[in-house]
Coordinates of C-alpha atoms in Angstrom, one line a residue:
X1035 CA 0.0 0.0 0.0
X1036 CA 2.9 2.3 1.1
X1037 CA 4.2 1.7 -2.3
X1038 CA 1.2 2.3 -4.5
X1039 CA 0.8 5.5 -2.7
X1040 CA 4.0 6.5 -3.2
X1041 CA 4.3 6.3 -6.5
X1042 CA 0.8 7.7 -7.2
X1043 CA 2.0 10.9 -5.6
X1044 CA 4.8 11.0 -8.0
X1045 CA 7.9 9.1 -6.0
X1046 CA 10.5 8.7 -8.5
X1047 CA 11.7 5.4 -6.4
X1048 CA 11.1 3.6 -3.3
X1049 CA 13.4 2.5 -0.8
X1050 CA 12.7 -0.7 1.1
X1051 CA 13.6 -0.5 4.3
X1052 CA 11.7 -3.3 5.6
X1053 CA 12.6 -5.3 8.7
X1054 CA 9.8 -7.3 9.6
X1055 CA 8.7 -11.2 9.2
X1056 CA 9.6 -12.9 5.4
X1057 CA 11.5 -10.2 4.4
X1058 CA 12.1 -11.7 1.1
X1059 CA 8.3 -12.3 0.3
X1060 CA 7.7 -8.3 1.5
X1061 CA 10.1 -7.6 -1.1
X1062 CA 9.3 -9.9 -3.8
X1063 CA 5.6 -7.9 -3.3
X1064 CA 7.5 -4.8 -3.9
X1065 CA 9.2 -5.7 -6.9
X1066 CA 6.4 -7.4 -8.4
X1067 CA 4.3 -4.2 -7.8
X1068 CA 6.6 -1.4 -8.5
X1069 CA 6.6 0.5 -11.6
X1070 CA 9.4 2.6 -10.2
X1071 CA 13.2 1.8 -9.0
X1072 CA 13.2 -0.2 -6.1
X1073 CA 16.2 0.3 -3.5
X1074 CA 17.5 -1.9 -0.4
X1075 CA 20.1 -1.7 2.5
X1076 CA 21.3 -4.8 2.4
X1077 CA 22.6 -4.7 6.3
X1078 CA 19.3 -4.6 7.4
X1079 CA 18.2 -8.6 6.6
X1080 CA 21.8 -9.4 7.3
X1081 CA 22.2 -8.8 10.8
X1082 CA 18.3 -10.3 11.0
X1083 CA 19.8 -13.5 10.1
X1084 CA 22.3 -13.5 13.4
X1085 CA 22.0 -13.2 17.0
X1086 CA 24.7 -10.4 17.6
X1087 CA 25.5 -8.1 14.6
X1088 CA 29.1 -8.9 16.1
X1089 CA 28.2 -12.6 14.3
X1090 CA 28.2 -11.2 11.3
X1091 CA 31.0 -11.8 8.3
X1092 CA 31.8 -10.6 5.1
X1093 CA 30.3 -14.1 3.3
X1094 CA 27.0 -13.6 4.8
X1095 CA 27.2 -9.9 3.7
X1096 CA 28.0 -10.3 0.1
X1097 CA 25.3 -13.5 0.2
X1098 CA 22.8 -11.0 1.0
X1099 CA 23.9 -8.9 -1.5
X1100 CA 23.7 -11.2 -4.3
X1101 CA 20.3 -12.1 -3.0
X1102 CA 18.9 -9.5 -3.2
X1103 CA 20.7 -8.4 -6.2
X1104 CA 19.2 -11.6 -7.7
X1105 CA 15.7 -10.7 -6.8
X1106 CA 15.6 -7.6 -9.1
X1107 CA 16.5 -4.9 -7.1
X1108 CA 17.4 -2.0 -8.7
X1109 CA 20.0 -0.1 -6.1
X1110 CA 21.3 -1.1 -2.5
X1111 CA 22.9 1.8 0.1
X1112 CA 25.9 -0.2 1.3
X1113 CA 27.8 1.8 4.4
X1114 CA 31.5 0.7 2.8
X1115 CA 32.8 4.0 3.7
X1116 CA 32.7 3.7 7.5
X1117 CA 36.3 2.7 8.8
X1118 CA 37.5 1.7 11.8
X1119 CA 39.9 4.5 12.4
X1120 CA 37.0 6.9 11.9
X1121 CA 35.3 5.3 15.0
X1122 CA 37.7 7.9 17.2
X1123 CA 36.5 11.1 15.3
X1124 CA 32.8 10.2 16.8
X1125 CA 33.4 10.6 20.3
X1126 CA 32.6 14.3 21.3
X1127 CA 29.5 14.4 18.8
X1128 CA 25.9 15.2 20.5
X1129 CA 24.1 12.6 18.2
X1130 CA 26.7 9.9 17.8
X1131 CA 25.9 7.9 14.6
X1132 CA 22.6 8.3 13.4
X1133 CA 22.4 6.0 10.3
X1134 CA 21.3 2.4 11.5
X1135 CA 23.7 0.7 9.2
X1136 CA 26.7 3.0 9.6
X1137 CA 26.1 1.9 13.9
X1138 CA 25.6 -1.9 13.0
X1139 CA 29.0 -1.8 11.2
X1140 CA 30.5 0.3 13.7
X1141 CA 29.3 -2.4 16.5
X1142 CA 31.5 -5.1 14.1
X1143 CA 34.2 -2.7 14.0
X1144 CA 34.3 -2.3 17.7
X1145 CA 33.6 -5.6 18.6
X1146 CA 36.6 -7.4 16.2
X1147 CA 39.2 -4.1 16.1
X1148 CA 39.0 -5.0 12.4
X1149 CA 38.0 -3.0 9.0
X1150 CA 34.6 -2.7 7.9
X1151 CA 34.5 -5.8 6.0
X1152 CA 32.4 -4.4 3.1
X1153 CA 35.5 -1.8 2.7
X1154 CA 37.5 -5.1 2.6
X1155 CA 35.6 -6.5 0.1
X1156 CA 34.9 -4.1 -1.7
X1157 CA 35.8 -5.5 -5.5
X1158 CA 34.3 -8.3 -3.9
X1159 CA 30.5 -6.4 -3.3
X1160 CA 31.5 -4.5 -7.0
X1161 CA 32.0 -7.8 -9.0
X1162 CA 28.6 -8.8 -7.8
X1163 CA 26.7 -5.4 -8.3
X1164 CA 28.0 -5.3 -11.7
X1165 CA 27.0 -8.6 -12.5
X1166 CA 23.5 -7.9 -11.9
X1167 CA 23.9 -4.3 -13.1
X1168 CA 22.8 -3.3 -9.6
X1169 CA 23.7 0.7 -8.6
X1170 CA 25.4 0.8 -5.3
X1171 CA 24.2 4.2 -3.1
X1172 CA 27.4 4.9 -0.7
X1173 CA 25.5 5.2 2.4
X1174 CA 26.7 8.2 4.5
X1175 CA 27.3 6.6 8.2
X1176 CA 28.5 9.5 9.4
X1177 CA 26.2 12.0 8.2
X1178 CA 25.5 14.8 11.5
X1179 CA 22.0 14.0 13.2
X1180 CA 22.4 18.0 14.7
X1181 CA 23.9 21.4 13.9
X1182 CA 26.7 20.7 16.4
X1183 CA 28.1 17.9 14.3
X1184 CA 27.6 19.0 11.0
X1185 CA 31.1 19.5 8.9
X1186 CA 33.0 17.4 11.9
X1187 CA 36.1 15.1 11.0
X1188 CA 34.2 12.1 11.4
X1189 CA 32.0 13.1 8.3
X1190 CA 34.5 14.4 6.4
X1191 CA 37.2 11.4 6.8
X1192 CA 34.4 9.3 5.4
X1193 CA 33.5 11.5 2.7
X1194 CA 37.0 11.5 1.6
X1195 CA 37.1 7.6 1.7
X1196 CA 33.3 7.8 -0.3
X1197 CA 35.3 9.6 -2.9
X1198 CA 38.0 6.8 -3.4
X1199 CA 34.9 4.3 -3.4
X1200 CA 33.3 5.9 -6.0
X1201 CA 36.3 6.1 -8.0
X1202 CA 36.7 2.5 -7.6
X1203 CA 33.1 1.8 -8.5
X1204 CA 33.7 4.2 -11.7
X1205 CA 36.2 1.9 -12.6
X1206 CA 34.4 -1.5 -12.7
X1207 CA 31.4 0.2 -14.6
X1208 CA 29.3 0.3 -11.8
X1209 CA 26.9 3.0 -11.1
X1210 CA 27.2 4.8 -8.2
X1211 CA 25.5 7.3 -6.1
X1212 CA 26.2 8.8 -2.7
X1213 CA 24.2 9.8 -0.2
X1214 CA 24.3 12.9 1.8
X1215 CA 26.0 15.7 -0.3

């Protein structure tokens, strides 16, 4: 219903951020029904799939990925640009971070001291997207939830690091978008 509505009042896509029951029913629905780009963050069904989002691994990442990539969908946001050592530049900021999968990834990060493992794999997630000529949307983990942390190092680190991603992405003929600016 959300969807018919949305696109009767002139939506030029749809994001499906769904996290409820037979997720991949709700979106098969979605697909089925849309007239209109349908988009995903892929995160979201992954760390439904485990009891601690610290049980998550790169596999069961890209699987979703392909999954969903599989089903049709048209464009995922995939929070690749999120790095450990931008975890420091967060601490002093009124809202924290306010973009669920930016603090699901962090949560790994902390958890395991590692790198985001969709930075990691990163040709990995690009090989996949191309192959189903999927658009990846760099989701903007950082992005200020209040004035007093807009334009902070946190965002601007990752920003820099969305820039490299998108260059990458350029370069393996994947379309790319980012979010935010």
């Amino acid at each position: 219903d959300k969807l018919l509505l949305a696109v009767k009042y002139g939506a030029d896509t749809v994001m499906d951020l769904s996290t409820g029951a037979d997720l991949d029913k709700t979106r098969e629905a979605i697909l089925g029904e849309s007239t209109v780009p349908i988009g995903t963050v892929p995160i979201y069904q992954s760390s439904l799939e485990v009891e601690q989002v610290a049980d998550l691994t790169a596999d069961r990442l890209l699987a979703t990925i392909e999954h969903q990539a599989r089903q049709g969908v048209d464009y995922m946001t995939i929070h690749a640009g999120i790095l450990l050592e931008h975890l420091p530049l967060v601490y002093g900021r009124v809202t924290g971070i306010v973009s669920r999968g930016g603090s699901l990834l962090a949560v790994w990060m902390m958890t395991h001291r590692r790198q985001n493992p969709l930075y990691e794999r990163y040709d990995d997630l690009l090989d996949i997207l191309r192959q189903y000529d999927v658009t990846i949307s760099l989701g903007d983990s950082l992005r200020p939830g209040s004035i007093h942390d807009a334009s902070d190092r946190a965002q601007f680190a990752e920003l820099a690091t969305l820039g490299e991603l998108t260059r990458r992405a350029w370069e393996r003929d994947v379309q790319v978008m980012v979010e935010g600016p």
